[in-house]
Coordinates of C-alpha atoms in Angstrom, one line a residue:
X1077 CA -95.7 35.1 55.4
X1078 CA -94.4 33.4 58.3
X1079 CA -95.7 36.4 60.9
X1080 CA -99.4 36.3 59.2
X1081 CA -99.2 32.2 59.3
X1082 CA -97.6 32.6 63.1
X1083 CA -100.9 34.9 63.8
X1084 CA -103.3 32.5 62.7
X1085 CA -102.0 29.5 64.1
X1086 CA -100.8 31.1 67.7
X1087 CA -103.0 33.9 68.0
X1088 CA -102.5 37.7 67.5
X1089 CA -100.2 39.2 70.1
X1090 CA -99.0 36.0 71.7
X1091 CA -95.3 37.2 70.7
X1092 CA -94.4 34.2 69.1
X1093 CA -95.7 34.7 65.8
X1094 CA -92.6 34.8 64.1
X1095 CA -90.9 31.8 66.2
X1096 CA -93.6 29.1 65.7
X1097 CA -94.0 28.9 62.0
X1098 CA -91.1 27.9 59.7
X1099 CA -92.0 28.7 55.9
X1100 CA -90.3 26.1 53.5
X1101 CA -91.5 25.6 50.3
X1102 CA -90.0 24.2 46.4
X1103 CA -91.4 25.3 43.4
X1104 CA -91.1 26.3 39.8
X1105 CA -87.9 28.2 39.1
X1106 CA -88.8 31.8 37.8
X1107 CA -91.6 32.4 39.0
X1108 CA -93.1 34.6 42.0
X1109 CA -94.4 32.3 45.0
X1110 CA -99.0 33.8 45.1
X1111 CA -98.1 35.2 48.4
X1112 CA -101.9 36.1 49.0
X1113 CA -103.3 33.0 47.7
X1114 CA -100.9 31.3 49.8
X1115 CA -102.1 33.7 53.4
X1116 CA -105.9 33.3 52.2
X1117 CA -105.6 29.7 53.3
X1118 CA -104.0 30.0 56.1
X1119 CA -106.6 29.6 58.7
X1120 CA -107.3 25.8 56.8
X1121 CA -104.2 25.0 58.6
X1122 CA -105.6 25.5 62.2
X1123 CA -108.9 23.7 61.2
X1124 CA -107.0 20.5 60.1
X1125 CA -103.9 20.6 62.5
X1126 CA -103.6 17.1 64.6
X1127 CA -101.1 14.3 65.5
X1128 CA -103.2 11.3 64.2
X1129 CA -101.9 8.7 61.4
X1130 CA -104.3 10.3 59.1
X1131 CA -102.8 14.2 60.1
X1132 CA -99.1 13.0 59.0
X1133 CA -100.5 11.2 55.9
X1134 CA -102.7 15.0 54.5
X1135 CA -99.4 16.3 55.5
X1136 CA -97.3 14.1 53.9
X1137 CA -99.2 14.4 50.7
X1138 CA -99.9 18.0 50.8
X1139 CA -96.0 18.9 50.6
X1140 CA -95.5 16.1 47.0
X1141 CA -95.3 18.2 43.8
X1142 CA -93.9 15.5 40.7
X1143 CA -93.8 12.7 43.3
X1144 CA -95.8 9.3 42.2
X1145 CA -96.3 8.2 46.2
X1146 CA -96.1 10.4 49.8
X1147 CA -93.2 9.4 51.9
X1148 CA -93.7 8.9 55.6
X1149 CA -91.7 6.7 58.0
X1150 CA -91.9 6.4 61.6
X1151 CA -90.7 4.1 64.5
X1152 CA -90.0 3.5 68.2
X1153 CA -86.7 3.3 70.1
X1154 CA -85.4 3.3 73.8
X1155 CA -82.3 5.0 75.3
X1156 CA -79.6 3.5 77.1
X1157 CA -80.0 5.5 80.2
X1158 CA -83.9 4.6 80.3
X1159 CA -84.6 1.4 78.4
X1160 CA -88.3 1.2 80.2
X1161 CA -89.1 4.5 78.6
X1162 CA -90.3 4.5 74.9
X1163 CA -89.8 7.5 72.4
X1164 CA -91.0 8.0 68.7
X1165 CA -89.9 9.5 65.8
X1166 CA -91.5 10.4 62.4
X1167 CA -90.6 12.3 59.7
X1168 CA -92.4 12.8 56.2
X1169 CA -90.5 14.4 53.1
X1170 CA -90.7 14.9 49.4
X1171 CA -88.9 14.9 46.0
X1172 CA -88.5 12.9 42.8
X1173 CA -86.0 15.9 40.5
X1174 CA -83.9 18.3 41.2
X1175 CA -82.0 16.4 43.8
X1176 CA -78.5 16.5 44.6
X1177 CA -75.9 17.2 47.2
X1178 CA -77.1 20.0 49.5
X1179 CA -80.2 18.5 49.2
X1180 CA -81.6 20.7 45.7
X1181 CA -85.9 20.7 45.4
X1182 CA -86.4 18.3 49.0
X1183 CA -88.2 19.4 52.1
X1184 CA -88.1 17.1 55.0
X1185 CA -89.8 17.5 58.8
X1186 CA -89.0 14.8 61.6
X1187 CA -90.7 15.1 64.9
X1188 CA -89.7 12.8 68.0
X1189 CA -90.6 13.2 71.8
X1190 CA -87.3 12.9 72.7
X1191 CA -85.5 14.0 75.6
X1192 CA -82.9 16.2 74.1
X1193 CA -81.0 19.6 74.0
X1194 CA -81.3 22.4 71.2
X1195 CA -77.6 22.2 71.0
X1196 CA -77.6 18.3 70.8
X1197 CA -80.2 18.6 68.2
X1198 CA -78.5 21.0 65.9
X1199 CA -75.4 18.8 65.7
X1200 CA -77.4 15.3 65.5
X1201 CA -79.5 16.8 62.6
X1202 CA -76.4 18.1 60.9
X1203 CA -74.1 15.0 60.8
X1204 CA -77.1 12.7 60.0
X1205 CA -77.9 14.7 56.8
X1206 CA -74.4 14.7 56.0
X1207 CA -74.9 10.9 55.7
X1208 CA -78.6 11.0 54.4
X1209 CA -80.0 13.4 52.5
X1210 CA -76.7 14.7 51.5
X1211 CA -75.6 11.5 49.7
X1212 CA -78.6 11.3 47.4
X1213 CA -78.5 12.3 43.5
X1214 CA -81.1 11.8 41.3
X1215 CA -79.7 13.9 37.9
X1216 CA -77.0 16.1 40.1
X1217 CA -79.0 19.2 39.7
X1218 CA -79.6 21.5 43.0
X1219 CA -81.9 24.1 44.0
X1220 CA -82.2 27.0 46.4
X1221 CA -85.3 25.8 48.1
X1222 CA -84.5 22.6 49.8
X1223 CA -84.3 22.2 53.9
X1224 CA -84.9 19.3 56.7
X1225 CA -86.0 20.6 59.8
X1226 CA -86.4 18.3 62.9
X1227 CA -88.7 19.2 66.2
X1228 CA -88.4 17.7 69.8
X1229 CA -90.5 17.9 72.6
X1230 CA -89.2 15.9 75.2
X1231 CA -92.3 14.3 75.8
X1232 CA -91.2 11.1 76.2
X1233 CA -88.4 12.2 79.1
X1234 CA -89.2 10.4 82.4
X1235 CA -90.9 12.9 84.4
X1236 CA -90.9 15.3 82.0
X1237 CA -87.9 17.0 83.5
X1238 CA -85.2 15.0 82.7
X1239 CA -83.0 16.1 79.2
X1240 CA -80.5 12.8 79.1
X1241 CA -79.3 13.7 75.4
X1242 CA -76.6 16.4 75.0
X1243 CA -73.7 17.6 73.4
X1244 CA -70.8 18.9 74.6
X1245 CA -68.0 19.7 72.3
X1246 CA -65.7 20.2 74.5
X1247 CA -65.9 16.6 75.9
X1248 CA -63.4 14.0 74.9
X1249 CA -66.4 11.7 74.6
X1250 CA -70.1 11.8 74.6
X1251 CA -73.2 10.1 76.1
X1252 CA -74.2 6.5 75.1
X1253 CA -77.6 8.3 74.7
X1254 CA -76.1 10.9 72.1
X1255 CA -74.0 8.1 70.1
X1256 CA -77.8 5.8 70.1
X1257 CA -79.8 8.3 69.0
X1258 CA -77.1 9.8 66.6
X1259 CA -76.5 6.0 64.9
X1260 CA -80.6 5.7 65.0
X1261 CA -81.4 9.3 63.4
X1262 CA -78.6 8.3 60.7
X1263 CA -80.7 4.9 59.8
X1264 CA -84.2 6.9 60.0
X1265 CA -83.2 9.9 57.9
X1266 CA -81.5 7.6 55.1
X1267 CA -84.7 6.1 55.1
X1268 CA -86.7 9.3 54.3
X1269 CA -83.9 10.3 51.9
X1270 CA -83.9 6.9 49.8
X1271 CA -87.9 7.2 48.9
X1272 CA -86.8 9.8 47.5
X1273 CA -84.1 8.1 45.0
X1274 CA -86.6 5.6 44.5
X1275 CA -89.1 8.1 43.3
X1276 CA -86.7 9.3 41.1
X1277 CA -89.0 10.5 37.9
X1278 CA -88.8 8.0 35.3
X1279 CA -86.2 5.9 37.6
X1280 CA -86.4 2.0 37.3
X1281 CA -83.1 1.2 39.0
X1282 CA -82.2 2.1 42.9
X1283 CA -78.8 2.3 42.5
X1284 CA -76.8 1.9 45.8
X1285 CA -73.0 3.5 45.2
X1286 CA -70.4 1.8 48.0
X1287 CA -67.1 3.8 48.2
X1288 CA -64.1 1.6 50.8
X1289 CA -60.4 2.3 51.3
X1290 CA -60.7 5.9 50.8
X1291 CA -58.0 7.8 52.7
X1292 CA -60.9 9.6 54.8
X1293 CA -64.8 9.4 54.6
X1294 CA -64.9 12.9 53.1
X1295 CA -62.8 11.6 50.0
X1296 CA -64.8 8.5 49.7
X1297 CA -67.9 10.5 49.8
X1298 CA -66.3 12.5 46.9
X1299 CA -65.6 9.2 44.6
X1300 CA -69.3 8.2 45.5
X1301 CA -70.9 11.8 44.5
X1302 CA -68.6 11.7 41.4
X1303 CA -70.3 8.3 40.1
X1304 CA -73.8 9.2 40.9
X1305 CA -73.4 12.2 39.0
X1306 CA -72.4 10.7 35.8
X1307 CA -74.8 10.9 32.9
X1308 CA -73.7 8.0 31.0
X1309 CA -73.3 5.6 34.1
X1310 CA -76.4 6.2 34.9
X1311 CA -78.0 5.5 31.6
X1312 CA -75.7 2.6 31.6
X1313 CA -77.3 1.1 34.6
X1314 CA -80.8 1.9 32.4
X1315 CA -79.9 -2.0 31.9
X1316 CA -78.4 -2.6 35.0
X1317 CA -75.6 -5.2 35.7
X1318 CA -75.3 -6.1 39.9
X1319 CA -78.1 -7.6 42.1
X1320 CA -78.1 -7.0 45.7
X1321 CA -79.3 -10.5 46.2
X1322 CA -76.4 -11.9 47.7
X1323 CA -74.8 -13.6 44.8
X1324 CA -71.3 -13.2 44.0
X1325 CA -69.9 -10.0 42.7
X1326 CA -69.9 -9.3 38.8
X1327 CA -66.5 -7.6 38.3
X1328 CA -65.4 -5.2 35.9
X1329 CA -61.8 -4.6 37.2
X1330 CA -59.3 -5.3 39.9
X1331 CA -56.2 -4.0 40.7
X1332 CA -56.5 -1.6 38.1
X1333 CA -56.8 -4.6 35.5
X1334 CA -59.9 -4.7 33.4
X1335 CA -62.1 -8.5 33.7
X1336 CA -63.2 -10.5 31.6
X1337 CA -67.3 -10.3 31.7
X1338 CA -69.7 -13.1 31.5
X1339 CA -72.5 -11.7 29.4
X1340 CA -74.6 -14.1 29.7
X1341 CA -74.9 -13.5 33.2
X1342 CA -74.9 -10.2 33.0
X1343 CA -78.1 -10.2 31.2
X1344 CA -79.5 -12.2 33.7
X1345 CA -78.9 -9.6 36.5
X1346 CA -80.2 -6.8 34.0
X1347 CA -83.5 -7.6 34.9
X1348 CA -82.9 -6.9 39.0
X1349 CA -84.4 -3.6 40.1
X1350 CA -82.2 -2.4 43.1
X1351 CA -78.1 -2.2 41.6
X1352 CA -75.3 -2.4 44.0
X1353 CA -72.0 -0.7 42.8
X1354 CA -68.8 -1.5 45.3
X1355 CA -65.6 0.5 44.7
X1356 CA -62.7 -0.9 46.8
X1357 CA -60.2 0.9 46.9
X1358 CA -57.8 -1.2 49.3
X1359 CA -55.4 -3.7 47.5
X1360 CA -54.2 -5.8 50.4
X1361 CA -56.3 -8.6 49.6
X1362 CA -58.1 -8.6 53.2
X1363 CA -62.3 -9.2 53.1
X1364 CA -64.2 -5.9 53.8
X1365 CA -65.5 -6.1 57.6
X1366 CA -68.9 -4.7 58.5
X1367 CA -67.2 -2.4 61.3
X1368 CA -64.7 -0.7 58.4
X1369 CA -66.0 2.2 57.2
X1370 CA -67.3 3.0 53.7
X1371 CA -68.9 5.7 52.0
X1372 CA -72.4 5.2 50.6
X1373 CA -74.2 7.1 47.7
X1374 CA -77.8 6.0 46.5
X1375 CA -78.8 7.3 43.1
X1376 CA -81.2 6.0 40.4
X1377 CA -81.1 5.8 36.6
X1378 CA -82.2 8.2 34.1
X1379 CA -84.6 7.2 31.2
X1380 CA -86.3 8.0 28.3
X1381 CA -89.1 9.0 30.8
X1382 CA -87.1 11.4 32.6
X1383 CA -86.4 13.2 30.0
X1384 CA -90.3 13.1 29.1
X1385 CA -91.2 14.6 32.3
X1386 CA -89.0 17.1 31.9
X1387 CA -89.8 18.3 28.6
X1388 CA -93.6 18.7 29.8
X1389 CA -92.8 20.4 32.9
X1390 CA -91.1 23.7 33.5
X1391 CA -88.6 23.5 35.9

């Protein structure tokens, strides 16, 4: 499919048929993807190709299957070693089920005109996923059609020559440009990645998991993954108790003690949307810092709804 697709789109005999077109697709489980229906409309795809706002939004909602809303994000940046010169990034991806570590039923594609090497890229993409779209859950559930591909161009490099981001593993450290677009791509991609919690079917909660004083990120990650999984916390949070709205923390236990609840209050808060669930594990007493580390899980709560969709839909 991808040769006939790479034929259409790059013309016969170029000898990059196969290299230009990537297939990724989700679907329903069991059943054979119309291969020829698929090919018939191929050449639509070079008749409506373009790079316009309206191009990413048809693209954007061509790729939704149970989602209630496209996702598309975008924005600028600048790099330390060329702060006059402006590059882009934008990305579009879907999902709403099926989503869980690994990614499960979730495509994502990011494009950006930065300067920057294959090599770099591969290893930018991968550790920003680890922190993105591989710490979302929606009801734990993965899938074997799920992938986030990411494209650059160096458009944006000055003179067009000029590659500034790299990666070198064999260096003790790396570039101020690597380490600015690696903390950027993180914050982009967990944006992409978090439409899709919040399109959760049937969600009404945005639940926001924070994991501190694990031993190691890894481990923290693991606590996190472990709570956003759980069946009954999450149709516990169906009725919510923590605001992200800066008042003070409703506890439920510390130092391994449980604490006493004030229910009135906690039927205020069950009324807040987005739910913000801190597990600090540290018991020295000292304040969390914003420069500590912490591992972060966003998940959503399951409904009667969800399990309404999913009785109507074959999965």
């Amino acid at each position: 499919m991808s040769r006939e697709a790479g034929r259409i789109v790059c013309g016969r005999g170029s000898g990059q048929e196969e290299e230009s077109v990537m297939v990724m697709h989700t679907g329903m489980g069991g059943q054979r993807l119309p291969i020829d229906n698929i090919i018939q409309c191929f050449p639509k795809l070079q008749q409506n190709m373009g790079t316009t706002h309206d191009h990413w939004i048809q693209a954007a909602r061509g790729i939704c299957t149970t989602d209630t809303f496209f996702k598309l994000a975008s924005r600028t940046f600048t790099l330390p070693s060329s702060p006059e010169t402006t590059s882009s990034i934008a990305g579009i991806t879907k999902g709403a089920g099926m989503i869980h570590l690994n990614m499960a039923t979730t495509l994502g594609i990011i494009c950006t005109d930065a300067p920057i090497t294959p090599r770099a890229l591969q290893q930018l993409l991968s550790t920003a996923a680890d922190k993105s779209y591989n710490c979302i859950s929606i009801e734990g559930d993965t899938s074997t059609n799920d992938m986030v591909a990411m494209l650059a161009n160096g458009a944006a490099a000055p003179n067009n020559a000029h590659f500034p981001i790299d990666f070198d593993s064999s260096a003790e450290s790396q570039s101020e440009d690597l380490i600015s677009f690696q903390r950027m791509l993180i914050e982009f991609m967990a944006d992409l990645a978090k439409l899709v919690v919040r399109d959760g079917e049937g969600a009404t909660k945005f639940i926001t998991i924070r994991v501190r004083g694990a031993p190691t990120y890894p481990a923290g990650k693991h606590i996190a993954s472990a709570i956003a999984r759980s069946v009954l916390f999450k149709i516990g949070v169906y009725v919510s108790f923590m605001p992200v709205d800066g008042t003070e923390e409703l506890n439920f236990v510390k130092k391994g003690g449980l604490v006493k609840v004030d229910e009135v209050r906690a039927k205020k808060l069950m009324e807040e949307e987005d739910v913000e669930v801190i597990v600090d594990l540290r018991d020295d007493g000292r304040k969390w810092r914003e420069d500590d580390e912490e591992a972060v899980y966003w998940t959503c709560d399951i409904t009667h709804e969800f399990v309404m969709i999913n009785g109507d839909f074959r999965n």
